[in-house]
XYZ file of C-alpha atoms in Angstrom:
444
model
C -21.441 -21.930 -12.665
C -20.493 -21.078 -9.088
C -21.121 -17.720 -7.417
C -17.478 -16.624 -7.566
C -17.315 -17.385 -11.324
C -20.576 -15.540 -11.989
C -19.290 -12.412 -10.215
C -15.905 -12.534 -11.901
C -17.674 -12.650 -15.265
C -19.900 -9.694 -14.333
C -16.967 -7.639 -13.016
C -14.947 -8.330 -16.164
C -17.757 -7.143 -18.428
C -18.433 -4.020 -16.312
C -14.791 -2.953 -16.054
C -13.286 -3.655 -19.461
C -9.993 -1.853 -19.969
C -9.142 -1.841 -16.253
C -6.471 -4.562 -15.995
C -5.086 -3.656 -12.621
C -8.533 -3.614 -10.988
C -9.507 -6.892 -12.612
C -6.230 -8.507 -11.508
C -6.878 -7.468 -7.904
C -10.502 -8.685 -7.939
C -9.538 -12.024 -9.519
C -6.742 -12.618 -6.990
C -9.063 -11.890 -4.050
C -12.176 -13.711 -5.224
C -10.246 -16.819 -6.299
C -8.709 -17.133 -2.859
C -12.110 -16.606 -1.239
C -13.694 -19.686 -2.790
C -13.639 -21.806 0.439
C -15.419 -19.175 2.540
C -17.892 -18.280 -0.246
C -18.768 -21.938 -0.817
C -19.336 -22.373 2.909
C -21.744 -19.415 2.967
C -23.007 -19.380 -0.651
C -26.738 -19.175 0.041
C -26.433 -16.103 2.329
C -23.800 -14.359 0.233
C -25.705 -14.837 -3.021
C -28.981 -13.629 -1.487
C -27.271 -10.563 -0.056
C -25.274 -10.019 -3.301
C -22.213 -9.699 -1.108
C -19.632 -10.182 -3.844
C -21.335 -7.790 -6.247
C -21.485 -5.121 -3.518
C -17.914 -5.567 -2.339
C -16.497 -5.292 -5.888
C -18.471 -2.154 -6.743
C -17.180 1.098 -5.164
C -19.610 3.226 -3.135
C -18.610 6.083 -5.371
C -16.033 7.059 -7.994
C -15.140 10.744 -8.167
C -13.186 12.040 -11.158
C -12.410 15.766 -11.638
C -10.287 18.340 -13.531
C -7.292 19.855 -11.742
C -6.140 23.112 -13.426
C -3.056 24.880 -12.109
C -0.451 27.417 -13.279
C 3.219 26.490 -13.749
C 6.225 28.717 -13.146
C 6.148 29.950 -16.747
C 2.595 31.205 -16.329
C 1.211 28.320 -18.443
C -2.037 26.721 -17.302
C -1.733 22.946 -16.941
C -4.589 20.475 -16.561
C -4.467 17.106 -14.763
C -7.133 14.580 -13.814
C -7.954 13.912 -10.148
C -9.524 10.833 -8.614
C -11.032 9.670 -5.366
C -12.632 6.215 -5.181
C -14.545 5.584 -1.953
C -14.793 1.843 -1.983
C -16.351 0.564 1.233
C -17.129 2.161 4.636
C -18.803 -0.805 6.377
C -16.313 -0.780 9.302
C -15.303 2.922 9.371
C -14.584 6.112 7.402
C -12.906 5.611 4.022
C -9.136 5.519 4.478
C -6.388 5.351 1.863
C -3.637 7.311 0.243
C -3.354 9.809 -2.565
C -0.930 8.854 -5.365
C 0.636 11.460 -7.684
C 2.240 9.723 -10.670
C 1.840 9.858 -14.487
C 0.612 6.268 -14.518
C -2.411 7.029 -12.366
C -5.733 6.149 -13.940
C -9.131 4.926 -12.755
C -8.113 1.236 -12.938
C -5.082 1.752 -10.674
C -6.998 3.806 -8.161
C -9.826 1.217 -8.072
C -7.385 -1.649 -7.569
C -5.717 0.225 -4.727
C -9.047 1.113 -3.150
C -10.296 -2.462 -3.396
C -7.104 -3.824 -1.805
C -7.335 -1.105 0.889
C -10.705 -2.429 2.085
C -9.176 -5.763 3.153
C -5.857 -4.344 4.289
C -7.660 -1.851 6.609
C -9.881 -4.620 7.900
C -6.846 -6.714 8.783
C -5.484 -3.972 11.050
C -8.519 -4.545 13.382
C -8.937 -0.761 13.463
C -12.243 0.934 12.518
C -11.344 2.144 9.002
C -12.918 1.507 5.602
C -11.152 1.493 2.231
C -10.582 4.190 -0.411
C -7.864 5.597 -2.647
C -7.219 8.679 -4.724
C -4.653 10.641 -6.692
C -3.822 12.274 -9.980
C -1.719 11.751 -13.144
C 0.330 14.820 -12.035
C 4.055 14.198 -11.871
C 5.717 15.958 -8.913
C 9.223 15.143 -10.176
C 11.117 18.207 -11.319
C 8.417 20.601 -10.114
C 9.200 23.594 -7.898
C 7.659 23.910 -4.437
C 5.439 26.675 -5.791
C 4.175 24.419 -8.610
C 3.509 21.554 -6.118
C 1.569 24.011 -3.915
C -0.441 25.303 -6.864
C -1.398 21.768 -7.879
C -2.245 20.625 -4.337
C -4.381 23.684 -3.672
C -6.356 23.135 -6.917
C -6.683 19.424 -6.202
C -8.037 20.077 -2.666
C -10.420 22.782 -3.913
C -12.468 19.968 -5.495
C -11.612 17.082 -3.136
C -12.667 18.889 0.055
C -16.355 18.356 -0.807
C -16.036 14.607 -0.351
C -13.721 14.159 2.665
C -13.746 14.786 6.426
C -12.457 13.322 9.694
C -15.527 11.052 10.065
C -16.155 10.595 6.292
C -12.990 9.998 4.344
C -9.399 10.510 5.587
C -6.767 10.473 2.790
C -3.043 9.983 3.382
C 0.114 9.938 1.308
C 1.294 7.381 -1.253
C 3.713 7.499 -4.198
C 4.525 11.149 -4.874
C 2.775 12.461 -1.777
C 4.958 13.075 1.267
C 5.014 15.578 4.071
C 5.305 18.602 1.723
C 2.258 17.641 -0.273
C 0.192 16.704 2.738
C 1.020 20.099 4.244
C -0.207 22.035 1.186
C -3.351 19.851 0.968
C -4.153 20.286 4.673
C -3.618 24.039 4.525
C -6.045 24.398 1.612
C -8.671 22.191 3.297
C -8.450 24.277 6.493
C -8.630 27.486 4.482
C -11.769 26.418 2.571
C -13.632 24.689 5.420
C -12.494 26.964 8.254
C -12.139 23.866 10.504
C -9.106 22.205 12.037
C -9.648 18.506 12.033
C -7.785 15.240 11.373
C -8.845 15.067 7.743
C -5.477 13.896 6.437
C -2.815 11.634 7.935
C 0.927 11.819 7.404
C 0.825 15.421 8.653
C 3.883 17.203 10.056
C 4.539 16.816 13.749
C 3.810 20.515 14.411
C 0.241 20.212 13.251
C -1.186 16.848 14.332
C 1.123 14.251 12.794
C 2.194 11.081 14.523
C 5.671 10.008 15.475
C 6.726 6.788 13.670
C 4.397 7.426 10.695
C 7.297 7.947 8.333
C 8.866 4.636 9.374
C 5.617 2.730 9.747
C 5.195 0.861 6.448
C 8.811 -0.247 6.295
C 9.015 -1.125 9.959
C 5.656 -2.891 9.836
C 6.832 -4.988 6.851
C 9.769 -6.273 8.918
C 7.702 -6.923 12.064
C 5.367 -8.994 9.932
C 8.214 -10.804 8.116
C 9.983 -11.512 11.381
C 6.814 -13.119 12.843
C 6.168 -15.140 9.694
C 9.683 -16.515 9.714
C 9.562 -17.220 13.480
C 6.244 -19.110 13.099
C 7.960 -21.233 10.440
C 11.044 -22.057 12.505
C 13.322 -19.354 10.993
C 15.152 -16.371 12.502
C 15.440 -13.173 10.540
C 18.868 -12.429 12.127
C 21.655 -13.407 9.802
C 19.490 -13.552 6.708
C 20.462 -11.853 3.432
C 17.660 -9.680 2.053
C 17.001 -8.125 -1.346
C 14.850 -5.001 -1.396
C 13.468 -3.166 -4.433
C 12.626 0.510 -4.349
C 14.416 3.399 -2.690
C 11.446 5.412 -1.430
C 9.962 5.715 2.047
C 8.936 2.065 2.409
C 12.213 0.633 1.101
C 14.427 2.927 3.188
C 12.772 2.092 6.476
C 12.420 -1.589 5.641
C 16.153 -1.660 5.086
C 16.784 0.205 8.352
C 14.601 -2.076 10.430
C 15.915 -5.249 8.776
C 19.449 -4.267 9.715
C 18.352 -3.449 13.261
C 16.939 -6.980 13.465
C 20.300 -8.449 12.445
C 19.691 -9.086 8.707
C 21.878 -7.805 5.860
C 20.144 -5.947 2.982
C 22.237 -5.972 -0.218
C 20.029 -4.269 -2.861
C 17.740 -1.325 -3.569
C 16.481 0.263 -6.796
C 14.865 3.305 -8.348
C 13.083 3.943 -11.675
C 16.307 3.929 -13.687
C 18.549 1.295 -12.059
C 19.554 -0.685 -9.015
C 22.376 -1.124 -6.492
C 24.079 -4.259 -5.296
C 26.091 -3.620 -2.141
C 27.502 -6.904 -0.774
C 28.650 -5.135 2.421
C 25.093 -4.116 3.171
C 23.151 -0.924 2.179
C 24.349 2.201 3.992
C 21.050 3.611 5.212
C 22.452 7.038 6.148
C 23.887 7.478 2.676
C 20.706 6.191 1.028
C 18.656 8.700 3.006
C 21.001 11.491 2.003
C 20.717 10.609 -1.682
C 16.980 9.941 -1.852
C 15.417 12.050 0.903
C 17.705 15.089 1.057
C 19.029 15.438 -2.480
C 16.190 13.567 -4.229
C 18.911 12.206 -6.529
C 19.455 8.954 -8.440
C 21.138 5.901 -7.048
C 24.158 6.653 -9.225
C 25.110 9.118 -6.485
C 24.974 6.338 -3.899
C 27.320 4.211 -6.003
C 29.661 7.127 -6.544
C 30.112 7.562 -2.775
C 30.147 3.903 -1.753
C 33.127 1.867 -3.050
C 31.504 -1.488 -2.277
C 28.367 -0.706 -4.281
C 27.751 -1.706 -7.933
C 25.231 0.273 -9.955
C 23.302 -1.378 -12.766
C 20.898 0.162 -15.270
C 17.382 -1.253 -15.661
C 16.007 -4.185 -13.691
C 17.892 -6.991 -11.882
C 17.376 -6.842 -8.151
C 15.830 -10.304 -8.094
C 18.868 -11.966 -9.741
C 20.885 -11.508 -6.526
C 21.041 -14.540 -4.194
C 19.084 -13.917 -0.985
C 17.070 -15.609 1.748
C 14.266 -13.036 1.801
C 12.912 -10.751 -0.895
C 10.958 -7.610 -0.142
C 9.467 -5.880 -3.249
C 8.845 -2.285 -2.121
C 8.645 -0.341 -5.427
C 5.386 -0.552 -7.387
C 2.718 -2.898 -8.743
C 3.685 -5.828 -10.985
C 7.449 -5.417 -10.591
C 8.214 -9.041 -9.665
C 7.506 -11.162 -12.743
C 7.486 -14.877 -13.354
C 11.158 -14.929 -14.486
C 12.087 -13.013 -11.334
C 10.237 -15.600 -9.218
C 12.108 -18.416 -10.971
C 15.451 -16.682 -10.353
C 14.654 -16.202 -6.657
C 13.619 -19.850 -6.239
C 16.745 -21.042 -8.063
C 18.830 -18.943 -5.694
C 17.191 -20.467 -2.595
C 14.848 -17.722 -1.406
C 12.702 -18.870 1.564
C 10.306 -15.880 1.909
C 8.831 -13.033 -0.086
C 6.897 -10.257 1.673
C 5.325 -7.462 -0.277
C 6.127 -3.899 0.838
C 4.342 -2.257 -2.151
C 0.773 -2.743 -3.355
C 0.438 -5.873 -5.549
C 4.122 -5.805 -6.707
C 4.038 -9.539 -7.610
C 2.142 -10.781 -10.626
C -0.441 -13.590 -10.171
C 1.761 -15.924 -12.194
C 4.823 -15.162 -10.060
C 2.887 -15.467 -6.830
C 1.624 -18.888 -7.809
C 5.067 -20.070 -8.765
C 6.579 -18.925 -5.480
C 3.847 -20.646 -3.475
C 4.077 -23.876 -5.489
C 7.830 -23.937 -4.747
C 7.392 -23.764 -0.992
C 8.280 -20.054 -0.565
C 6.571 -18.269 2.309
C 4.633 -15.535 0.523
C 3.073 -12.520 2.344
C 0.637 -10.363 0.310
C 0.868 -6.589 0.549
C -2.560 -6.133 2.040
C -1.156 -7.839 5.123
C 2.558 -7.177 5.144
C 2.485 -3.506 4.221
C -0.496 -2.613 6.418
C 1.785 -0.836 8.920
C 1.413 2.472 7.175
C -2.329 2.654 7.232
C -2.415 1.188 10.773
C -0.236 4.052 12.012
C -2.419 6.472 10.035
C -5.381 5.171 12.020
C -3.327 5.645 15.211
C -2.751 9.278 14.037
C -6.545 9.636 13.667
C -6.978 8.425 17.279
C -4.407 10.949 18.561
C -6.111 13.751 16.605
C -9.495 12.830 18.005
C -8.130 12.780 21.564
C -5.973 15.919 21.067
C -2.995 13.831 22.206
C 0.483 13.020 20.928
C 2.008 9.639 21.750
C 5.759 8.942 21.984
C 7.642 7.215 19.208
C 8.029 4.153 21.404
C 4.240 4.017 22.158
C 3.326 4.164 18.483
C 6.058 1.709 17.479
C 4.940 -0.748 20.120
C 1.288 -0.549 18.973
C 2.446 -0.986 15.381
C 4.454 -4.122 16.181
C 1.487 -5.638 18.032
C -0.850 -4.909 15.095
C 1.520 -6.513 12.576
C 2.089 -9.611 14.741
C -1.705 -9.929 15.175
C -2.275 -9.537 11.452
C 0.007 -12.484 10.765
C -1.729 -14.690 13.282
C -5.212 -13.673 12.145
C -4.450 -14.603 8.505
C -2.576 -17.762 9.628
C -5.646 -18.859 11.630
C -7.962 -18.044 8.701
C -5.906 -20.118 6.273
C -5.970 -23.094 8.654
C -9.753 -22.709 9.292
C -10.509 -23.178 5.590
C -7.965 -25.854 4.808
C -5.403 -23.503 3.206
C -2.624 -23.784 5.774
C 0.461 -21.876 4.630
C -1.427 -19.972 1.915
C -1.107 -16.502 3.393
C -2.710 -14.848 0.345
C -5.941 -16.767 0.953
C -5.594 -16.273 4.741
C -5.291 -12.503 4.357
C -8.164 -12.180 1.958
C -10.454 -14.405 4.043
C -9.601 -12.675 7.377
C -10.131 -9.217 5.879
C -13.206 -10.224 3.916
C -15.104 -11.893 6.800
C -14.995 -8.801 9.044
C -16.191 -6.511 6.263
C -18.922 -8.828 5.096
C -20.265 -9.416 8.597
C -20.560 -5.615 9.009
C -22.224 -5.230 5.586
C -24.823 -7.890 6.298
C -25.555 -6.461 9.746
C -26.171 -2.993 8.256
C -28.704 -4.147 5.674
C -28.722 -3.267 1.971
C -26.753 -0.037 1.749
């Protein structure tokens, strides 16, 4: 049995009941076979794969808080610090009822390679809670965030672990978390990213993941003889990533015709109206039915169905495992040429394989959605220097990072005989940097 198979077997036994984590580990290690086989003696001796699939630490804690009726509620909080070989742990906090240890571990594991790909000095981690911010008052959100940070503060710091936002955590939540950290520690430091502009946040951070996704997609298409201008694009999701992906795609000359939320989806053949979408989702925090009610050209559908619409490019920007094998078949049948992930692991392994086997350019999220964490790292730099860069400066740095990520993974795929396999290229490029740092630092 080869080294990769041995480790996959060990990880499966150690982490039973954690399907999302096992899916992520399997996807990464399978694509790393060429580089592992080329360095098997060293990697086996140093137990590189065992070390990289086991988090440095897993923190789980109780989060008690009082709702508006005076009732005490209890949630579970998590922070998984996965690997800090190349820098402080860095990764978002997710607030959603689906959050469990498996999901946080999968996200933290992916974050290690994503952060490595940015070429910035940041390690990988992730955290969150099964708390649901939907329908909660500002006071309830504050009560939860303050309780959450009262435990989390012990494990984070500007040079130790720097959390950010994720699903359910936007500027409001980051503000409450930062305020409580400052209150407890009595220090003002860049311990969180995604902060408001009045207290250390970075311009372009809000737009970064969506914009970065399009900068990556544009470069991938260009390198394969295609132009993004004039292309029809389907997007899933209607949150931060999706909104700014739609905005940038249209700035680049493409037409985006779909978006979705947890209850249904929109098909707008005239192109999504970004201003209206922002009003519905960011200002009113309403459902997409309101978009359809105000936009005569839009059709609203309950449930799933975004991937049934004919398009040239598909950008899944909602959540993990949303693009299934039947969706992949529908996209291929409709002539899709590229799929780039805006969310974390939104495409199942089966669907990914089908897309690749049918000649579709496929960009994994750890590469194509790295713009958010890249700009978070730029926010850390600004905090350390006590500076604030212009929107144009940050956006320019972001575009350069995303273009470089594509070429780094493209080069890695060619180096190991996997040309065109951008999943393997991303995993190999991210992995090699982390492993070289781990080996250099000894057994730790």
